[in-house]
PDB file of C-alpha atoms in Angstrom:
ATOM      1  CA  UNK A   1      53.760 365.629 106.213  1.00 44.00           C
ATOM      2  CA  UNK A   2      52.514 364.017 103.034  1.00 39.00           C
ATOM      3  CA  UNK A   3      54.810 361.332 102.848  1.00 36.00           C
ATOM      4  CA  UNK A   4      54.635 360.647 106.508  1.00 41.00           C
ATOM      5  CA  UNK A   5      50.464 360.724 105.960  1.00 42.00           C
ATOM      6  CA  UNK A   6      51.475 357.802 102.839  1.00 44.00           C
ATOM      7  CA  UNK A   7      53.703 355.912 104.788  1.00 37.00           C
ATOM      8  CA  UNK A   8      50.905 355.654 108.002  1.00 37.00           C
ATOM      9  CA  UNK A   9      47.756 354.808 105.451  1.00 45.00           C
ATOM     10  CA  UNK A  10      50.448 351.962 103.691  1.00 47.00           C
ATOM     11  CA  UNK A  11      50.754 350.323 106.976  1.00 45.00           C
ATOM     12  CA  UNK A  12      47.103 350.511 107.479  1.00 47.00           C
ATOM     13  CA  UNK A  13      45.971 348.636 104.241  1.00 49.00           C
ATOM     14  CA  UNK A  14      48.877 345.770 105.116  1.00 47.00           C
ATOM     15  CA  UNK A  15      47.111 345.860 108.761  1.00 46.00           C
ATOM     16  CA  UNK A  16      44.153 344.957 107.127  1.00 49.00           C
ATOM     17  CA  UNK A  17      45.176 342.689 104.825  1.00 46.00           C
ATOM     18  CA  UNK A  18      46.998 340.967 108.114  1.00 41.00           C
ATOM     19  CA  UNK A  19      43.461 340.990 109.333  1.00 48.00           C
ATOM     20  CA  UNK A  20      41.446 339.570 106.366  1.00 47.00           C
ATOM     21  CA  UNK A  21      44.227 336.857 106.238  1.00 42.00           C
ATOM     22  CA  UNK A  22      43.669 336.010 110.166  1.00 40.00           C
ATOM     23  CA  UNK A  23      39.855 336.069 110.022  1.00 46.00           C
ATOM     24  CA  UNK A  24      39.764 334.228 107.148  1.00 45.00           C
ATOM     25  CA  UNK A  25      41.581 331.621 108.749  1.00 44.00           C
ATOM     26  CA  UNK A  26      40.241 331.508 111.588  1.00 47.00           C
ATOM     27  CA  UNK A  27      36.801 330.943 109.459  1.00 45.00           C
ATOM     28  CA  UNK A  28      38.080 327.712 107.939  1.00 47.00           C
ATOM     29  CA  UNK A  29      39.115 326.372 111.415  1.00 42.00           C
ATOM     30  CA  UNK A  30      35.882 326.772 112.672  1.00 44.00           C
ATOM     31  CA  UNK A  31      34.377 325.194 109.522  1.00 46.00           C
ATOM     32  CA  UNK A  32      36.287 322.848 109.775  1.00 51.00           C
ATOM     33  CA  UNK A  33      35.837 322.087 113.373  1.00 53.00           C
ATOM     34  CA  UNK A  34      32.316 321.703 112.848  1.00 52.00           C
ATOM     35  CA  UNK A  35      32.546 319.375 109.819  1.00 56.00           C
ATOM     36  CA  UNK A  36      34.106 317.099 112.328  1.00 55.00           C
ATOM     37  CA  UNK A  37      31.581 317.313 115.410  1.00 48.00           C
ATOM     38  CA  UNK A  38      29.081 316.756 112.177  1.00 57.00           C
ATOM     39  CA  UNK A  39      30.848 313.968 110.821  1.00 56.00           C
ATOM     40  CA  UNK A  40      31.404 312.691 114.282  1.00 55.00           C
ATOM     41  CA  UNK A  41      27.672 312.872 115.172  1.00 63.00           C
ATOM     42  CA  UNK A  42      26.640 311.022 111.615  1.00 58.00           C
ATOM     43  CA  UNK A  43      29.247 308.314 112.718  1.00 58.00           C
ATOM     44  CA  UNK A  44      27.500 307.753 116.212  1.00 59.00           C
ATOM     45  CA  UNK A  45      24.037 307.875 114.861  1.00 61.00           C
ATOM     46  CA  UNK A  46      24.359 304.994 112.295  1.00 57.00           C
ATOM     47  CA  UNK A  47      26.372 302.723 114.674  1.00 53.00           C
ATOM     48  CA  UNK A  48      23.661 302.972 117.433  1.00 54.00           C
ATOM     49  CA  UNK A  49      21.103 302.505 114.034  1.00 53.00           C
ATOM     50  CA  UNK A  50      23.224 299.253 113.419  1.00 47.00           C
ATOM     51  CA  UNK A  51      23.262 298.288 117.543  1.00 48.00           C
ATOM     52  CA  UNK A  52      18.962 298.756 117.511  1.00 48.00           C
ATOM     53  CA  UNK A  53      18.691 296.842 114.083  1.00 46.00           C
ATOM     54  CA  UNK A  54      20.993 293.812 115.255  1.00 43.00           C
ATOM     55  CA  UNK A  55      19.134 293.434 118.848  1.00 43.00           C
ATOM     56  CA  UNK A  56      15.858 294.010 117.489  1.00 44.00           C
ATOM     57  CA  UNK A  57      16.629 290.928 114.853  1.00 37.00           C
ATOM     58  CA  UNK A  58      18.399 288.919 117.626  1.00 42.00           C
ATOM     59  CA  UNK A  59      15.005 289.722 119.863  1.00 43.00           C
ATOM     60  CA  UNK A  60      13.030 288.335 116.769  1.00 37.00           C
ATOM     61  CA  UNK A  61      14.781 285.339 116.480  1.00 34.00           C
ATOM     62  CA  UNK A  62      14.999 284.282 119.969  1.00 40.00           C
ATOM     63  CA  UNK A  63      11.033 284.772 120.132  1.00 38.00           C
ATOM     64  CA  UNK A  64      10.939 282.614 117.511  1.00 32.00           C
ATOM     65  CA  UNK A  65      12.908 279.987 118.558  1.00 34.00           C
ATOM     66  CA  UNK A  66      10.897 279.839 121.758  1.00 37.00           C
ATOM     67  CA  UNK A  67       7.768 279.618 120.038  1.00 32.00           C
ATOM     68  CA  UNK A  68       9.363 276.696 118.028  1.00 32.00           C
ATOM     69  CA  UNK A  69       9.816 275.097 121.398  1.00 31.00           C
ATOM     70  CA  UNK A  70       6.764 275.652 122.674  1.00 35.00           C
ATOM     71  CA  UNK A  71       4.920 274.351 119.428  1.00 32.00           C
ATOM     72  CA  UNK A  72       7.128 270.676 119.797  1.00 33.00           C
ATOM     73  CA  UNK A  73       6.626 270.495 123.495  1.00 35.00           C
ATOM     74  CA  UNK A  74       3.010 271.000 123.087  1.00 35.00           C
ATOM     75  CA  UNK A  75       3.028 268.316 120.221  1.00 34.00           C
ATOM     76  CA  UNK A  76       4.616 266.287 122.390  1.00 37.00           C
ATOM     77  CA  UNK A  77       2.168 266.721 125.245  1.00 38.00           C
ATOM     78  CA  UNK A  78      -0.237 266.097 122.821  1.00 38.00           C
ATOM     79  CA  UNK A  79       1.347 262.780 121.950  1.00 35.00           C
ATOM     80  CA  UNK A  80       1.356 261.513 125.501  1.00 40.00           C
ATOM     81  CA  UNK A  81      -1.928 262.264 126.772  1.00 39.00           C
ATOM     82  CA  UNK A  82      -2.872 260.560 123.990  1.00 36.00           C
ATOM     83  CA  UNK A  83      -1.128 257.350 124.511  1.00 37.00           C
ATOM     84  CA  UNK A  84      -1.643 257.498 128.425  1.00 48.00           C
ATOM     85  CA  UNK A  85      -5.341 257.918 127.544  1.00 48.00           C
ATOM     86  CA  UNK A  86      -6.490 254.478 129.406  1.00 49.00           C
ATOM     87  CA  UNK A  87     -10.109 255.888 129.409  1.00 55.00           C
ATOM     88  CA  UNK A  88     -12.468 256.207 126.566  1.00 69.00           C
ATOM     89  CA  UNK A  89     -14.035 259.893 128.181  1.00 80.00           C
ATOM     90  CA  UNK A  90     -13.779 261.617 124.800  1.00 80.00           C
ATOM     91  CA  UNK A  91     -12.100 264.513 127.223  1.00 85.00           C
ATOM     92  CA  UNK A  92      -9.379 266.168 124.895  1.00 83.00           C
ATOM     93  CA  UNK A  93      -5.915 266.300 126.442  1.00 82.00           C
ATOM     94  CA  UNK A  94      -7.150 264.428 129.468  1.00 87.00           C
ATOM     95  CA  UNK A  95      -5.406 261.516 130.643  1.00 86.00           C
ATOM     96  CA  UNK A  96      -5.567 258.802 133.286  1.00 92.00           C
ATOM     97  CA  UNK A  97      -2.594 256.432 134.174  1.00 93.00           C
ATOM     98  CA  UNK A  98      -3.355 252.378 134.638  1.00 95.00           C
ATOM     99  CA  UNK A  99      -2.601 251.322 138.000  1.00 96.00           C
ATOM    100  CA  UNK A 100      -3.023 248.489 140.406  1.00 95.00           C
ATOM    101  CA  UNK A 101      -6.017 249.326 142.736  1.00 94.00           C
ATOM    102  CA  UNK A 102      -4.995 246.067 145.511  1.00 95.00           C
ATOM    103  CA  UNK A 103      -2.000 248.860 146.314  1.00 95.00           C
ATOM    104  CA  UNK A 104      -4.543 250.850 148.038  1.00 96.00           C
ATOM    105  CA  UNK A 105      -5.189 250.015 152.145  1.00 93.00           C
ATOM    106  CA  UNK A 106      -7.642 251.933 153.964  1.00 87.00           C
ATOM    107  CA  UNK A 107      -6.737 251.824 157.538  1.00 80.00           C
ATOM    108  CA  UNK A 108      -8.069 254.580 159.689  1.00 87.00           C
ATOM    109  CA  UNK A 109      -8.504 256.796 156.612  1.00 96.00           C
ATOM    110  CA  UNK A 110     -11.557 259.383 156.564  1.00 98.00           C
ATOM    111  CA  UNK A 111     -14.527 258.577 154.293  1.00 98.00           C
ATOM    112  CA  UNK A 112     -17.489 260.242 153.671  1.00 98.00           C
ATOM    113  CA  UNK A 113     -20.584 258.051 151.957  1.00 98.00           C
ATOM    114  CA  UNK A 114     -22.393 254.506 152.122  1.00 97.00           C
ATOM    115  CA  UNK A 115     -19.453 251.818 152.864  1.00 94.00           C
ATOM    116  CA  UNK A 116     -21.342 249.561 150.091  1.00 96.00           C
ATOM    117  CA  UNK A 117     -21.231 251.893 147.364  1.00 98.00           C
ATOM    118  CA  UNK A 118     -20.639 251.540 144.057  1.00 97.00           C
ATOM    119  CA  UNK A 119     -17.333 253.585 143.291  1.00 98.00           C
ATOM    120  CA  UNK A 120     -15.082 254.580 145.794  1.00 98.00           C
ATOM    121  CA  UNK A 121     -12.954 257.613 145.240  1.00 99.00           C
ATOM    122  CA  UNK A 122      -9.596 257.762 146.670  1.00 99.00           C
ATOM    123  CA  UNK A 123      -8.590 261.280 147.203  1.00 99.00           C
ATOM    124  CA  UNK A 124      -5.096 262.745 148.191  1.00 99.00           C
ATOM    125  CA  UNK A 125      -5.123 266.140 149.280  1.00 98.00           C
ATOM    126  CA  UNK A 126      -2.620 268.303 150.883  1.00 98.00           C
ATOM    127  CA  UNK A 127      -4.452 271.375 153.342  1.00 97.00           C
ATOM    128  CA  UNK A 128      -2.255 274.193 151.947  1.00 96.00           C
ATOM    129  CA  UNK A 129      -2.493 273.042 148.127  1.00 97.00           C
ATOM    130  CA  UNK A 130      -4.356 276.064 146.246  1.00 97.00           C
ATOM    131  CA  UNK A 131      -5.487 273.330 144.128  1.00 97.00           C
ATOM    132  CA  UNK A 132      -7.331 271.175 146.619  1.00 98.00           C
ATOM    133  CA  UNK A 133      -9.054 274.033 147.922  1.00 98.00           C
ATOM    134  CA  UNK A 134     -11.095 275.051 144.208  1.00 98.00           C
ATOM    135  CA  UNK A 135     -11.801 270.958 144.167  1.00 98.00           C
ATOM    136  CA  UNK A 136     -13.052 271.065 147.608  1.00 98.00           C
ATOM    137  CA  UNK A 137     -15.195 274.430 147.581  1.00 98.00           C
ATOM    138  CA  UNK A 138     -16.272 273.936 143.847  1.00 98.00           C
ATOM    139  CA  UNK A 139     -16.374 270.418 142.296  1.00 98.00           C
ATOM    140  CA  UNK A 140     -16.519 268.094 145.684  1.00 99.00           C
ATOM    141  CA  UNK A 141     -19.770 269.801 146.773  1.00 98.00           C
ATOM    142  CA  UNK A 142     -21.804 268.653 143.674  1.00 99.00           C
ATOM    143  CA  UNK A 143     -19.907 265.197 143.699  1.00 99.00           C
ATOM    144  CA  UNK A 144     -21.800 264.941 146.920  1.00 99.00           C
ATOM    145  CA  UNK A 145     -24.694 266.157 146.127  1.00 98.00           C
ATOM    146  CA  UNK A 146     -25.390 263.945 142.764  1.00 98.00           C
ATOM    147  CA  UNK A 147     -23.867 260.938 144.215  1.00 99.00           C
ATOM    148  CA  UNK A 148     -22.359 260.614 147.826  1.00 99.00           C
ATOM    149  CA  UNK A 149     -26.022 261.646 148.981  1.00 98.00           C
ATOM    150  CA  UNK A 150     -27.933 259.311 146.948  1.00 98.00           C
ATOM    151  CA  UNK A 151     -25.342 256.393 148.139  1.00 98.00           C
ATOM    152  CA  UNK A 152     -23.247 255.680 144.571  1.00 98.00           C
ATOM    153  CA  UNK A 153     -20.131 257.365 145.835  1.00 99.00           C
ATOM    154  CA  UNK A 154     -17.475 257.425 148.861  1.00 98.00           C
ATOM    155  CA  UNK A 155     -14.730 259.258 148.798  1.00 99.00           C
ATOM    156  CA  UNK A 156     -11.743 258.487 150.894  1.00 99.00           C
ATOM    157  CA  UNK A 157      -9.341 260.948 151.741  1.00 99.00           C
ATOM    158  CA  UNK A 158      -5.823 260.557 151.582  1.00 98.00           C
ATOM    159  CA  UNK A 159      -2.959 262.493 153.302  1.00 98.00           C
ATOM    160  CA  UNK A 160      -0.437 263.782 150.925  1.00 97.00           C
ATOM    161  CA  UNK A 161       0.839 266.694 153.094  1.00 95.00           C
ATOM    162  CA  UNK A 162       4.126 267.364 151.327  1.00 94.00           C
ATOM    163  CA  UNK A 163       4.342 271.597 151.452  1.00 95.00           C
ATOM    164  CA  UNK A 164       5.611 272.057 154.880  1.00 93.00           C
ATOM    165  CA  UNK A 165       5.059 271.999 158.614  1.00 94.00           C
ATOM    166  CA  UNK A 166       2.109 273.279 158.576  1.00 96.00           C
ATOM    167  CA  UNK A 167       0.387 270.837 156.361  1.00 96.00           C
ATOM    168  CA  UNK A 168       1.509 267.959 158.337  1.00 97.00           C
ATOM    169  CA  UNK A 169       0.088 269.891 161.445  1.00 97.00           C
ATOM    170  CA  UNK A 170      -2.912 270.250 160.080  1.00 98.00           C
ATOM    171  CA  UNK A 171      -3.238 266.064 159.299  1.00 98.00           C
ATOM    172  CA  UNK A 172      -2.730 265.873 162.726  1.00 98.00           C
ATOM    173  CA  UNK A 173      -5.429 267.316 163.940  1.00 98.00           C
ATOM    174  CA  UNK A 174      -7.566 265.729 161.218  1.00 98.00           C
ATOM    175  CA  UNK A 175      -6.576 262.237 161.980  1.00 98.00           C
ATOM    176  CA  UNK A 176      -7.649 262.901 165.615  1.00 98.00           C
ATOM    177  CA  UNK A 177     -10.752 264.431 164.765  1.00 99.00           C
ATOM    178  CA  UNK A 178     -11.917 261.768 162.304  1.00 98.00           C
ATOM    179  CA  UNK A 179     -11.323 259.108 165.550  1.00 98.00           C
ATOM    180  CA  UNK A 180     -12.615 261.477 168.200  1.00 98.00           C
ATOM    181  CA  UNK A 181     -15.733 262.741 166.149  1.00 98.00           C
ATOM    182  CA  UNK A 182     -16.232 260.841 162.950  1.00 98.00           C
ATOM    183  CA  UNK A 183     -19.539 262.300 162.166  1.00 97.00           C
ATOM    184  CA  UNK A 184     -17.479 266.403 162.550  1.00 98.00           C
ATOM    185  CA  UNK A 185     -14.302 265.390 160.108  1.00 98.00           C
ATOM    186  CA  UNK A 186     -15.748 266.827 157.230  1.00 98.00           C
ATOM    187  CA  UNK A 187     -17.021 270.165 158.274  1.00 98.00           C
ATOM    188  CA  UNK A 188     -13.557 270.758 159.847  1.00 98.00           C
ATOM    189  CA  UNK A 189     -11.846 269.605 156.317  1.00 98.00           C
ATOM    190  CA  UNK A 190     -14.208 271.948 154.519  1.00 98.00           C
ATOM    191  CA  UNK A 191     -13.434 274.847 156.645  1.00 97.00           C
ATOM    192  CA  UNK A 192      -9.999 274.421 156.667  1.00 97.00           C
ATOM    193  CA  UNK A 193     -10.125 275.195 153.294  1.00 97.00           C
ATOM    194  CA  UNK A 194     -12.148 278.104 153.469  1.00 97.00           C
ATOM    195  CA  UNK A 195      -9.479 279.981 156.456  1.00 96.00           C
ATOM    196  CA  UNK A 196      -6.342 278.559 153.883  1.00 95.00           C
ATOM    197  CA  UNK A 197      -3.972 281.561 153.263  1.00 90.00           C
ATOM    198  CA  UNK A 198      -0.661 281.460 151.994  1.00 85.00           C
ATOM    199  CA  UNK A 199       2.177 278.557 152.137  1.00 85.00           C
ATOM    200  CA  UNK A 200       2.952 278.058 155.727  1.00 81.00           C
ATOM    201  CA  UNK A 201       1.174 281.612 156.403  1.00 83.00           C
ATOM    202  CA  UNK A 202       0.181 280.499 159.920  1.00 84.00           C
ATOM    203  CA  UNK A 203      -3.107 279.051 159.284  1.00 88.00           C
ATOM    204  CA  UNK A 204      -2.263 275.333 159.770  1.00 91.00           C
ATOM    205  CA  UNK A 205      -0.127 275.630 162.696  1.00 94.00           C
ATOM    206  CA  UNK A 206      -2.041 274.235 165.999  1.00 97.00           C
ATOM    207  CA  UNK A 207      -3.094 277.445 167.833  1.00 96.00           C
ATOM    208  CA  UNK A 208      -4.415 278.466 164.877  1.00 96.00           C
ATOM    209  CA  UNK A 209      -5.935 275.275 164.224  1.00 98.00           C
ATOM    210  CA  UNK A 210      -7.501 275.086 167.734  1.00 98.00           C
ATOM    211  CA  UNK A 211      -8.610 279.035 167.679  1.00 97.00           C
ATOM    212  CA  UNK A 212     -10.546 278.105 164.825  1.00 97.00           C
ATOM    213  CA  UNK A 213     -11.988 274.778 166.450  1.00 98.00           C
ATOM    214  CA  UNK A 214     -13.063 277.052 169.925  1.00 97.00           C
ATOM    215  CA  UNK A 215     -14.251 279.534 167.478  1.00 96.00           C
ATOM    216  CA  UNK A 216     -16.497 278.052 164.693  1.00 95.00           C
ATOM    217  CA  UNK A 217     -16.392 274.732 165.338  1.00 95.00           C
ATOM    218  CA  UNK A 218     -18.894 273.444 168.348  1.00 94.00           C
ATOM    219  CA  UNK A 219     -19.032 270.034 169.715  1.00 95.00           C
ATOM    220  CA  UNK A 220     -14.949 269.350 169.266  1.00 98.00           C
ATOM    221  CA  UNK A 221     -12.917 269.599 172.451  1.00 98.00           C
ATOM    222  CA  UNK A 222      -9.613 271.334 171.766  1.00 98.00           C
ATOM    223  CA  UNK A 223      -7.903 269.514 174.900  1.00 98.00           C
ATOM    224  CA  UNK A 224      -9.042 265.944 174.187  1.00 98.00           C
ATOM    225  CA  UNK A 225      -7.654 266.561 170.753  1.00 98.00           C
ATOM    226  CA  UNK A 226      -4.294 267.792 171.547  1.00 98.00           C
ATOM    227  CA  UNK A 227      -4.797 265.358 174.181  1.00 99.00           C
ATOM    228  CA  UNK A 228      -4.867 262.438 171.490  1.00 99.00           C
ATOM    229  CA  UNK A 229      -2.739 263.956 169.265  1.00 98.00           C
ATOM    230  CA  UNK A 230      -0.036 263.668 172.016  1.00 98.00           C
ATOM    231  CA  UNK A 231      -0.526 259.875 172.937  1.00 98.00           C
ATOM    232  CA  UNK A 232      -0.894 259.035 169.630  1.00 98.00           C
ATOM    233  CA  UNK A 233       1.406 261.243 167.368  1.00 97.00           C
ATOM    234  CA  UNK A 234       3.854 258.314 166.311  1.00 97.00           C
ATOM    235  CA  UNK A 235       1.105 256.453 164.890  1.00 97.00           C
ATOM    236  CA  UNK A 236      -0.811 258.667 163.517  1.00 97.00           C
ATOM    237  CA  UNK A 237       2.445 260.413 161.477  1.00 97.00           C
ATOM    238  CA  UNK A 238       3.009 256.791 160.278  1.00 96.00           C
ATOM    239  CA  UNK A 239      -0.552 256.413 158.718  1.00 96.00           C
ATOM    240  CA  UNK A 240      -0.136 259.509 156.825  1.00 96.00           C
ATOM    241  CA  UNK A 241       3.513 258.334 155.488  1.00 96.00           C
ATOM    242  CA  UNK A 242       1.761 255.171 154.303  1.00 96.00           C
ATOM    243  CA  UNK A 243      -0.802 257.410 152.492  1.00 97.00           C
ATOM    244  CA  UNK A 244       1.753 258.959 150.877  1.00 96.00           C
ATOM    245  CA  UNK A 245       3.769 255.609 150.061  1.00 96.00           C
ATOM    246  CA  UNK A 246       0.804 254.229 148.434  1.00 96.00           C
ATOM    247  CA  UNK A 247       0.345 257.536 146.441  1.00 96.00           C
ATOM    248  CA  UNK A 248       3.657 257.077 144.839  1.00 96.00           C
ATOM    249  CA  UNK A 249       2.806 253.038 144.182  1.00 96.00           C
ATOM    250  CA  UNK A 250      -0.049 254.362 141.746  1.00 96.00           C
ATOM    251  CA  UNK A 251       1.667 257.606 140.445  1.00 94.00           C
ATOM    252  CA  UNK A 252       0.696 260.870 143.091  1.00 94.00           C
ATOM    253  CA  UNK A 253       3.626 263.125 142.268  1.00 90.00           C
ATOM    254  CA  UNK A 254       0.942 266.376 143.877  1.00 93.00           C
ATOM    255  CA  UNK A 255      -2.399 266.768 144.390  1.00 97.00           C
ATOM    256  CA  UNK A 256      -5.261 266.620 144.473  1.00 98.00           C
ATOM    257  CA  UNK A 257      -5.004 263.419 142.886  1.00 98.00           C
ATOM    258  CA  UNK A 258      -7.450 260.552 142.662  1.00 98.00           C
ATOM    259  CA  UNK A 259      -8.145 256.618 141.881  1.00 98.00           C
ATOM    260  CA  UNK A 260     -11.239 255.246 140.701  1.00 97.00           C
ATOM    261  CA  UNK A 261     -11.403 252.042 139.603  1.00 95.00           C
ATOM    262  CA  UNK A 262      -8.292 250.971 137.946  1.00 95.00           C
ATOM    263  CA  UNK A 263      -7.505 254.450 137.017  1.00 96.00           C
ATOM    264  CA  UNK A 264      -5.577 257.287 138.730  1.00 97.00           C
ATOM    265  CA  UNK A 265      -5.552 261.195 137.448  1.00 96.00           C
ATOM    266  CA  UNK A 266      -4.604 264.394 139.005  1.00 96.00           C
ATOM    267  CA  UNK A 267      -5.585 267.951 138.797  1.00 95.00           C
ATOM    268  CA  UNK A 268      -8.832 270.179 140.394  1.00 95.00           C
ATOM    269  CA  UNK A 269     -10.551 269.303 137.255  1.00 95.00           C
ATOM    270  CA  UNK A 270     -13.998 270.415 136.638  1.00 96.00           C
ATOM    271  CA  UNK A 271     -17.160 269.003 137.578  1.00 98.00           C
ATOM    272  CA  UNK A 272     -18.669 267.902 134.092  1.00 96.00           C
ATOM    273  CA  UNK A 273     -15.394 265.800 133.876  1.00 96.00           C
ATOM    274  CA  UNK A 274     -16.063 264.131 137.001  1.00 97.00           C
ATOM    275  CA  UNK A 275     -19.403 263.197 136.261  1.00 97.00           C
ATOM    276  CA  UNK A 276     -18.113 261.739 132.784  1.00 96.00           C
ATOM    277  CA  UNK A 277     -15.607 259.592 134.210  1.00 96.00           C
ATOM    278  CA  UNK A 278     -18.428 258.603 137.697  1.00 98.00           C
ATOM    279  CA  UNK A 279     -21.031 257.545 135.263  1.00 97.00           C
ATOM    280  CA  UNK A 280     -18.842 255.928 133.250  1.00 95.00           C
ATOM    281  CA  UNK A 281     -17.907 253.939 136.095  1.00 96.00           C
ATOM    282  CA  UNK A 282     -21.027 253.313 137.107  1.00 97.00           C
ATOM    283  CA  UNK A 283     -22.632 252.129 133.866  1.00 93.00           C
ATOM    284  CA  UNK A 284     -19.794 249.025 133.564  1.00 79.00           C
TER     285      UNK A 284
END
């Protein structure tokens, strides 16, 4: 009984020790597992560290570089406005281009002003340009007001209708009006201005056109207009393609652009510019 009791608690302590042996090994895997996933982690941490770093540079030096550009193209500009700078205005980074004014025909072009004034103002326009509508609503009204009124300024208007269908619609309708009711051009220009939406949104087609002549604009006969238009198209499409032709000869690339003089500029400029360049005009 003893000995078998011996024998049973010998294999006992060797099941242990089996045990002990298993466990412990079974520790170092798992240690050692984990070192890895550790390791592994560190390893994918520093190479998305190095990936940030090297965009973050490459953003830095592609920023500058564009700046770079943008400094040397601005010099440039600089550099030409300077040299096409035909008038003394003392404008900064204003420029006019020299041109030859015997170019310029009138035809059947509108005018508004004395036909013996002082300067005339050729003006190209296009009715859906964004930028022909601020010069009409904001710098045209106090051109005629401080000098079309008191007789020292007419300003012709030129077609230049170059964004679409619409635009060339709309000339239409303003050619006929300007030979049907001379003294009614203008307040239609104005107000098609004031109704312009977006790039061949709809505004400048002809029922809109004629819904807004019925509508806001007495006096004007929508029939005798589409009525002209239609015995007359032909001609009238070739005095606005002459517009434009002479617009090229003295450098109209988009409007609104204007000639004055021997001098031709573009842009919706302000009004104090304007008046510089008028009463410079003027005074010679």
């Amino acid at each position: 009984m003893e000995l078998e009791n011996s024998v049973l608690n010998q294999n006992n302590s060797e099941n242990n020790k089996v045990e002990s042996v298993v466990t412990k090994k079974e520790h170092k895997c798992a240690c050692g597992s984990l070192k890895f996933v550790f390791h592994l982690i560190g390893i994918l941490i520093i190479s998305a560290s190095i990936l940030i770093s090297s965009y973050m540079i490459s953003s830095k030096i592609e920023k500058l570089s564009s700046l770079q550009i943008s400094a040397s193209s601005e010099q440039n500009s600089g550099r030409n406005n300077q040299a096409q700078n035909n008038g003394d205005y003392g404008i900064p980074n204003f420029r006019t281009n020299k041109i030859d004014p015997s170019v310029i025909t009138e035809n059947q072009d509108p005018f508004i002003g004395e036909k013996d004034a002082s300067l005339t103002i050729y003006y190209w326009f296009d009715y859906q340009c964004p930028f022909c509508k601020k010069f009409d609503l904001e710098t045209l009204p106090l051109i005629i007001q401080d000098y079309v009124n008191k007789g020292k300024v007419r300003i012709v208007f030129k077609d230049f209708q170059f964004l679409g269908e619409d635009s060339t619609t709309a000339a239409l309708v303003g050619n006929a009006i300007w030979n049907l009711y001379p003294d009614k051009y203008f307040a239609w220009h104005k107000k098609m201005f004031e109704v312009q939406d977006q790039e061949n949104g709809g505004f400048g087609n002809m029922e809109s056109i004629m819904n807004l002549i019925e509508d806001e604009m007495p006096g004007l006969d929508t029939k005798a207009i589409q009525d002209f238009i239609n015995k007359n198209k032909e001609d009238i499409l070739n005095e606005i393609k002459e517009d434009m032709q002479e617009g090229a000869k003295v450098g109209v690339g988009g409007t609104p652009s204007f000639v004055m003089g021997d001098e031709a500029f573009s842009g919706a400029l302000p009004y104090k510019i304007f008046q510089i360049i008028i009463d410079k005009k003027l005074n010679k």
